mmCIF file of C-alpha atoms in Angstrom:
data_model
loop_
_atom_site.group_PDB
_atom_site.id
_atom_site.type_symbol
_atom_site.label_atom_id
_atom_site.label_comp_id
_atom_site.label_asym_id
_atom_site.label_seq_id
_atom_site.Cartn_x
_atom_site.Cartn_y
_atom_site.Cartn_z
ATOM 1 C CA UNK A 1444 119.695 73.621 136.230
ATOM 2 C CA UNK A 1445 117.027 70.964 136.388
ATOM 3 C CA UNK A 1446 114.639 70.200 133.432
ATOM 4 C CA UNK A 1447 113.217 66.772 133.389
ATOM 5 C CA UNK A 1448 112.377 65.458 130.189
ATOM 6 C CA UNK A 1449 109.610 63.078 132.361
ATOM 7 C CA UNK A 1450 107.706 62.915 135.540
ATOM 8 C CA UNK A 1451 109.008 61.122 138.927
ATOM 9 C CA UNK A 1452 112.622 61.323 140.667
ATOM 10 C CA UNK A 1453 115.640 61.848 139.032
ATOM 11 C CA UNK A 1454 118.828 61.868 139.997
ATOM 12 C CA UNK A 1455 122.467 62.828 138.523
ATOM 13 C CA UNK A 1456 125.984 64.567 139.977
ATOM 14 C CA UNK A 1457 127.812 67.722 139.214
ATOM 15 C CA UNK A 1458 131.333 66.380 138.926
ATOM 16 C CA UNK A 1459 134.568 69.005 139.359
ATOM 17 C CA UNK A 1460 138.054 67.568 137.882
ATOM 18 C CA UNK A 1461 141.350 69.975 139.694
ATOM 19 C CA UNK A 1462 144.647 69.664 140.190
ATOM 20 C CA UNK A 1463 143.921 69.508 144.213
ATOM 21 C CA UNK A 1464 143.413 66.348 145.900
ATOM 22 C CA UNK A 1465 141.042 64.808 145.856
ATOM 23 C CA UNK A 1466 140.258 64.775 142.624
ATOM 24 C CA UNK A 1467 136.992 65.267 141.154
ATOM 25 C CA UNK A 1468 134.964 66.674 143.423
ATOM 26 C CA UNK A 1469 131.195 65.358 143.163
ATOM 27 C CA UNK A 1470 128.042 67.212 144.335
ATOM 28 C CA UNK A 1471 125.295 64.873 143.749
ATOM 29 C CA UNK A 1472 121.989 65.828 142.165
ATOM 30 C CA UNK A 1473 118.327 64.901 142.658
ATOM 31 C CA UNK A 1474 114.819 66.250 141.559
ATOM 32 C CA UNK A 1475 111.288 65.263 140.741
ATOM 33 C CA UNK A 1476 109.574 65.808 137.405
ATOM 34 C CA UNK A 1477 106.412 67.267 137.824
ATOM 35 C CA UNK A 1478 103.149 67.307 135.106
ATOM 36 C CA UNK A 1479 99.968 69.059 135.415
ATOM 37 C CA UNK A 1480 97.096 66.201 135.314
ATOM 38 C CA UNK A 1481 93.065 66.856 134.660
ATOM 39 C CA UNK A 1482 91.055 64.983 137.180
ATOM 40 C CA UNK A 1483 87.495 65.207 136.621
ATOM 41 C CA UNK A 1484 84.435 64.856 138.967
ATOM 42 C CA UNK A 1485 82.285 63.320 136.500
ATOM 43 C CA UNK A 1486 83.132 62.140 132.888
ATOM 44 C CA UNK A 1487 79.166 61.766 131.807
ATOM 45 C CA UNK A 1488 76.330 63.830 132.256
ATOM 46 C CA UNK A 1489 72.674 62.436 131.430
ATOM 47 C CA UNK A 1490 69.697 64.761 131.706
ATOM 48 C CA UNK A 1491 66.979 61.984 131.020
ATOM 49 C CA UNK A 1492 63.608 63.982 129.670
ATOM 50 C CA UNK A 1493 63.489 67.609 128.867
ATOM 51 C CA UNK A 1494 61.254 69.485 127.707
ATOM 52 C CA UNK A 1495 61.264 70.234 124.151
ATOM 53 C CA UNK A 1496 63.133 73.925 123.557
ATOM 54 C CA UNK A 1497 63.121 74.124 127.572
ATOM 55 C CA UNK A 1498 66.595 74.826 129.467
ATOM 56 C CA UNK A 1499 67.413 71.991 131.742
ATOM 57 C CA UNK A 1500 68.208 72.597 135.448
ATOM 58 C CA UNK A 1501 71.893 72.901 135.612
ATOM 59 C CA UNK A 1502 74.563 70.260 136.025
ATOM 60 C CA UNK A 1503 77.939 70.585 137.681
ATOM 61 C CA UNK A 1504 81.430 69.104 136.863
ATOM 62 C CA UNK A 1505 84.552 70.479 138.719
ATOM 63 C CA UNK A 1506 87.962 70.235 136.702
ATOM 64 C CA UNK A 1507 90.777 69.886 139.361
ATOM 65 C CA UNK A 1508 94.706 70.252 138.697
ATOM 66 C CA UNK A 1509 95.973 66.701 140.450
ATOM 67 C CA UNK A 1510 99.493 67.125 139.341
ATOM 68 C CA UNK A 1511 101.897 68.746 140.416
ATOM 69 C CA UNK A 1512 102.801 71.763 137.632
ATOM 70 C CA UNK A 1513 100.482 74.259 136.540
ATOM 71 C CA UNK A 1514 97.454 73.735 134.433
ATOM 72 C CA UNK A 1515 96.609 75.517 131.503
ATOM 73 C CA UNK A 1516 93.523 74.877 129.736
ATOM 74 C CA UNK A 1517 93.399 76.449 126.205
ATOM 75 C CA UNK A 1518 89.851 76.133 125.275
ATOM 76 C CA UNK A 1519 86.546 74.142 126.376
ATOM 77 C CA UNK A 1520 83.917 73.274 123.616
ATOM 78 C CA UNK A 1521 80.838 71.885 123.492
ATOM 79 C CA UNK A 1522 78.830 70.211 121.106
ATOM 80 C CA UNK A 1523 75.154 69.373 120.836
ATOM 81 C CA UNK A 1524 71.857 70.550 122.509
ATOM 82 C CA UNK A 1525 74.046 71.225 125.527
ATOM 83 C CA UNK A 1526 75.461 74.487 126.947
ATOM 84 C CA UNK A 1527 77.961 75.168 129.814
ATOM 85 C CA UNK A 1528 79.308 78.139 131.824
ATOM 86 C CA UNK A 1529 82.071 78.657 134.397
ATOM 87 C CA UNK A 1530 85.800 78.194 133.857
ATOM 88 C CA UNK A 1531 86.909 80.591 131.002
ATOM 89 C CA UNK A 1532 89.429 79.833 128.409
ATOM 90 C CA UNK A 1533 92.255 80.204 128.838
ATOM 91 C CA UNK A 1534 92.429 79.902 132.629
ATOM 92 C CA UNK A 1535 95.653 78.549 134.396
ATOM 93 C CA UNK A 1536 95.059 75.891 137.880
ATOM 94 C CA UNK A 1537 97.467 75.361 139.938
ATOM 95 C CA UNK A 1538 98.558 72.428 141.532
ATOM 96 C CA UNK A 1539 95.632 71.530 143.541
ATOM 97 C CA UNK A 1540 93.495 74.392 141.857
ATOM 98 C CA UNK A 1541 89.882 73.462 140.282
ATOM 99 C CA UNK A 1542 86.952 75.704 138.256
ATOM 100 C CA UNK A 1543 83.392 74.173 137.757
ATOM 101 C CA UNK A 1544 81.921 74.085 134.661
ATOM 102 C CA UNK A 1545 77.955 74.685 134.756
ATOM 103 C CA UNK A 1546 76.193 72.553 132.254
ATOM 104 C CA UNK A 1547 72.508 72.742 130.408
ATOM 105 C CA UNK A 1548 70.551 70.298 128.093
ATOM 106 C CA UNK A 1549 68.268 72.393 125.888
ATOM 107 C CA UNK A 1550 66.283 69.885 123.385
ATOM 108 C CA UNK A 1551 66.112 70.989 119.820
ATOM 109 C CA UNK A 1552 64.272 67.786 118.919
ATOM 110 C CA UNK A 1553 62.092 65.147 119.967
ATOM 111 C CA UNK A 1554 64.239 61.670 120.955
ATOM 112 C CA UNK A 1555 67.526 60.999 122.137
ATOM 113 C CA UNK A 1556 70.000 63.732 122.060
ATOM 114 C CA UNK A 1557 74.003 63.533 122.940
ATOM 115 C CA UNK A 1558 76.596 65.868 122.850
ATOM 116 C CA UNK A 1559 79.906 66.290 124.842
ATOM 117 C CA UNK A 1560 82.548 68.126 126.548
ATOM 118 C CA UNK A 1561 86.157 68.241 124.950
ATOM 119 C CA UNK A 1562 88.475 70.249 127.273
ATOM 120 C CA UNK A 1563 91.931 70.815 125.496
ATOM 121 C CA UNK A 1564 95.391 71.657 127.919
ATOM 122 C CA UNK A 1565 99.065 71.263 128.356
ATOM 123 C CA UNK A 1566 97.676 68.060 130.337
ATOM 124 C CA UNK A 1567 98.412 64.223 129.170
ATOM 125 C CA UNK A 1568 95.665 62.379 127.437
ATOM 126 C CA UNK A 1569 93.938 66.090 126.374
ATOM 127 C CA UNK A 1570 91.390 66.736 125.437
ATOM 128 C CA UNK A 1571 89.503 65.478 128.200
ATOM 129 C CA UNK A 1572 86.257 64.764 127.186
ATOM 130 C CA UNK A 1573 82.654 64.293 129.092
ATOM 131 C CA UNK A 1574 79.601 62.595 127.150
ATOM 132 C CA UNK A 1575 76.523 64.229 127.525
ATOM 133 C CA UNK A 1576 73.097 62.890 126.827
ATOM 134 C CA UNK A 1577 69.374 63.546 127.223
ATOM 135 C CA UNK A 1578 66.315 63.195 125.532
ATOM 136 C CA UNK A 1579 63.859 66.218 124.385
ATOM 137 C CA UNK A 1580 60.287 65.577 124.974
ATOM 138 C CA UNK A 1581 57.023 67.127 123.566
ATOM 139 C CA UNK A 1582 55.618 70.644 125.227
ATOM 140 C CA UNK A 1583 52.846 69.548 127.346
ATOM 141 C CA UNK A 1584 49.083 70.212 125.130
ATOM 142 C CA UNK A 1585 45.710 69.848 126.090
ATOM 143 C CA UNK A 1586 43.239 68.186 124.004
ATOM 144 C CA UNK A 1587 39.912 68.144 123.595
ATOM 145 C CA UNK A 1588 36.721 65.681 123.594
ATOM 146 C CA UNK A 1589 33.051 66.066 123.249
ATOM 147 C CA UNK A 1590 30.646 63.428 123.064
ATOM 148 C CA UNK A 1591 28.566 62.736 122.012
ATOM 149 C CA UNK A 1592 29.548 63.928 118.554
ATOM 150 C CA UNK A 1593 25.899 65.261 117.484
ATOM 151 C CA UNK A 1594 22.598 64.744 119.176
ATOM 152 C CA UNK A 1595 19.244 64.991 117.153
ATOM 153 C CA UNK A 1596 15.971 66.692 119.508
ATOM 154 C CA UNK A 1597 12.158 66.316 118.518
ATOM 155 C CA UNK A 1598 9.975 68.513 120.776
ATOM 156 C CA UNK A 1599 6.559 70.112 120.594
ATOM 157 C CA UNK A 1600 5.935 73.588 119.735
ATOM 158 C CA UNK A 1601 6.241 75.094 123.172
ATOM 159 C CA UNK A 1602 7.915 72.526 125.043
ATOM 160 C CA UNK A 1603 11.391 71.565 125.374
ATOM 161 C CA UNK A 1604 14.201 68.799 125.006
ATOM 162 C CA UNK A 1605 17.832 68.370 126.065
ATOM 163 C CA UNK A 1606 20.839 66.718 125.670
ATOM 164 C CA UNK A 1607 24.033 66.556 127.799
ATOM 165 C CA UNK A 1608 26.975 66.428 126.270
ATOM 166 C CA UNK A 1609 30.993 65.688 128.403
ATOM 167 C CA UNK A 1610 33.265 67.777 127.467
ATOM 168 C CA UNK A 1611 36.811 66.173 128.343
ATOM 169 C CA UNK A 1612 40.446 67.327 128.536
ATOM 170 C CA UNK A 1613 41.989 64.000 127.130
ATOM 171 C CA UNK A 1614 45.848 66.072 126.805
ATOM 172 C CA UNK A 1615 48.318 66.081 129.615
ATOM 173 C CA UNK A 1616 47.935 70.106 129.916
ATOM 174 C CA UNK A 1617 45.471 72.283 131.328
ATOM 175 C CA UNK A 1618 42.517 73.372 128.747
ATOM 176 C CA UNK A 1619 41.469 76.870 129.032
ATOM 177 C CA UNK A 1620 37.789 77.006 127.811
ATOM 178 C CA UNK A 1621 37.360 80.853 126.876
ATOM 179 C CA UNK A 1622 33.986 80.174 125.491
ATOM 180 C CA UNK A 1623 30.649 77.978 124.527
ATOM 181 C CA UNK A 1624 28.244 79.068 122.191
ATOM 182 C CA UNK A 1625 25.115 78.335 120.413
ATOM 183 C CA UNK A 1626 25.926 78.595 116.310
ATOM 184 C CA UNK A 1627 24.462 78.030 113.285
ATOM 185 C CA UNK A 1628 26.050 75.684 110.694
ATOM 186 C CA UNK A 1629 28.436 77.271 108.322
ATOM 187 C CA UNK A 1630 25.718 76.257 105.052
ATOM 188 C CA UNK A 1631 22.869 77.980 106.859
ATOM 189 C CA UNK A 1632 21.229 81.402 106.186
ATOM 190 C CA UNK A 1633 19.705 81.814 109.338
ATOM 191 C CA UNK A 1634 20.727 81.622 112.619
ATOM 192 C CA UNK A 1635 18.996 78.688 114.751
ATOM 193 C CA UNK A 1636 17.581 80.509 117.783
ATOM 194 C CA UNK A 1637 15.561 77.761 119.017
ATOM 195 C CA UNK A 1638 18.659 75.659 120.878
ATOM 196 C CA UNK A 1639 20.397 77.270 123.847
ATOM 197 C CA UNK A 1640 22.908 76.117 126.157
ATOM 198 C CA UNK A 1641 24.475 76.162 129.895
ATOM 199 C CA UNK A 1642 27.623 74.788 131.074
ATOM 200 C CA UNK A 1643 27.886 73.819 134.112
ATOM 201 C CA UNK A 1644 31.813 73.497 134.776
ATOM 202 C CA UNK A 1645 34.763 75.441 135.069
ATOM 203 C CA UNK A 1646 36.733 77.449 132.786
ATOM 204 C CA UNK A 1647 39.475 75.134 133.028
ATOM 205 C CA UNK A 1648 40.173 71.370 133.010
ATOM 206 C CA UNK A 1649 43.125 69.495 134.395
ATOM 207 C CA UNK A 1650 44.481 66.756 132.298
ATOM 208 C CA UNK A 1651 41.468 63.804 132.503
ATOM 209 C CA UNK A 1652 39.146 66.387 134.204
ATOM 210 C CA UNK A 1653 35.759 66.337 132.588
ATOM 211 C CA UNK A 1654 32.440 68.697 132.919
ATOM 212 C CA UNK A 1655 28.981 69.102 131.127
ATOM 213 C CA UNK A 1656 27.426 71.027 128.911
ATOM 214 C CA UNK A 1657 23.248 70.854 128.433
ATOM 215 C CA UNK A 1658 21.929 71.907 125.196
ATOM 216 C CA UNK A 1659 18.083 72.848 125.082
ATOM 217 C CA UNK A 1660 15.912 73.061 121.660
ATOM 218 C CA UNK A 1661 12.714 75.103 122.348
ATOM 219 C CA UNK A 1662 11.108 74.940 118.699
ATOM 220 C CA UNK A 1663 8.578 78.539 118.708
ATOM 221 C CA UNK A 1664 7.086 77.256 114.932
ATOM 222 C CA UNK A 1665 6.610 73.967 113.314
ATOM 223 C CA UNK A 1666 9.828 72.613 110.715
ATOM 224 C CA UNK A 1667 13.299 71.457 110.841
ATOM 225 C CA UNK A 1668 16.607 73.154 112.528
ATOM 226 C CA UNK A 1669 19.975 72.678 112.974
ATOM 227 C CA UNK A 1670 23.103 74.376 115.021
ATOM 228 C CA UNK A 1671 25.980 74.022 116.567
ATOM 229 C CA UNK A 1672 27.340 73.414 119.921
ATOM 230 C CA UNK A 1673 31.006 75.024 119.934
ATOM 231 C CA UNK A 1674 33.837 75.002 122.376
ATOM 232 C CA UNK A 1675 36.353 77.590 122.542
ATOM 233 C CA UNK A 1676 39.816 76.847 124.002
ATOM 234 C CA UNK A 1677 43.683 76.744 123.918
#
């Protein structure tokens, strides 16, 4: 029998002693140790920015047998905002046998984020490791801007002023307007009936997109007012 104790050649001699001549006999030996190795197509993964709580597009890193006895990988673990698939534990390769391993970057927080890959097996050097990095970025959010911030009218009984007032999207997502209105301050008792308003725009803005709004005051009796101009949106 034959069971090296190390890889490469090895050689030895079964020797026979009789009482025939001649005597001993020798058969030599030879063999080659052979150990399974863990090549790896990549041993670092980065993801650059991601979403925050937004799966990644999927990675790939094939584990190949390069040796020249069987494989066996015992377990694969992960650690950090990162997730993998493919290649389940325990799974024997062998020689010349590979499995891909599918892997994810799903930001938990905002910043940097690393993680890795620790494959463990009857390889040398295990567990094989891969580093893993990535860094989460905020959802996407509209914001809003209207100026001028307040506008003050004086008109005549039966005649009219306005005021036009930008309304901005000054985020870096799309603003849904799902309504502008005419209302009166939260401290009044009565409801100001003598502003109006049109908007001229759509009911959406792009990031940096802008459109107007006109607000009208038509006083019908003599005397101060007030109201608001309100903006409804995501």
């Amino acid at each position: 029998t034959f069971a090296p104790a190390v890889a490469g050649s090895h050689t030895g001699e079964l020797s026979v002693s009789t009482n025939a001549g001649p005597s001993p006999v020798v058969a030599p030996l030879s063999g080659t140790g052979v150990v399974p190795s863990v090549l790896l197509s990549a041993t670092s993964l980065s993801f650059g920015n991601q979403t925050l709580n937004t799966p990644s597009a999927s990675q790939s890193v094939t584990v190949t047998n390069n040796g020249g006895a069987d494989l066996m990988i015992t377990s694969i673990t992960v650690s950090g905002d990162f997730g993998f698939s493919g290649c389940p534990t325990p799974i024997t390769l062998v020689a010349g046998a590979s499995c891909t391993l599918g892997v994810t970057f799903l930001p938990t927080g905002v910043g940097p984020r690393t993680g890795g890959i620790a494959i463990a097996s009857n390889a040398g050097g295990s567990p094989h490791g891969i580093s893993l990095s990535g860094n989460g970025t905020p959802a996407p959010m509209p914001a809003i801007a209207l100026t001028p911030a307040s506008a003050s009218f004086s008109a005549q009984v039966g005649q009219a002023a306005s005021q036009s007032f930008a309304l901005s999207n000054t985020g870096n997502a799309n603003l849904a307007i799902s309504g502008i209105a005419i209302g009166a301050p939260q401290a009044a008792a009565a409801k100001a009936v003598s502003f109006t308003q049109s908007n001229t725009g759509p009911a959406s803005l792009a990031p940096s997109a802008a459109c107007n709004i006109v607000a009208k005051y038509a006083p019908t009796a003599p005397g101060s007012e007030s109201a608001e101009l309100q903006v409804f949106s995501n």
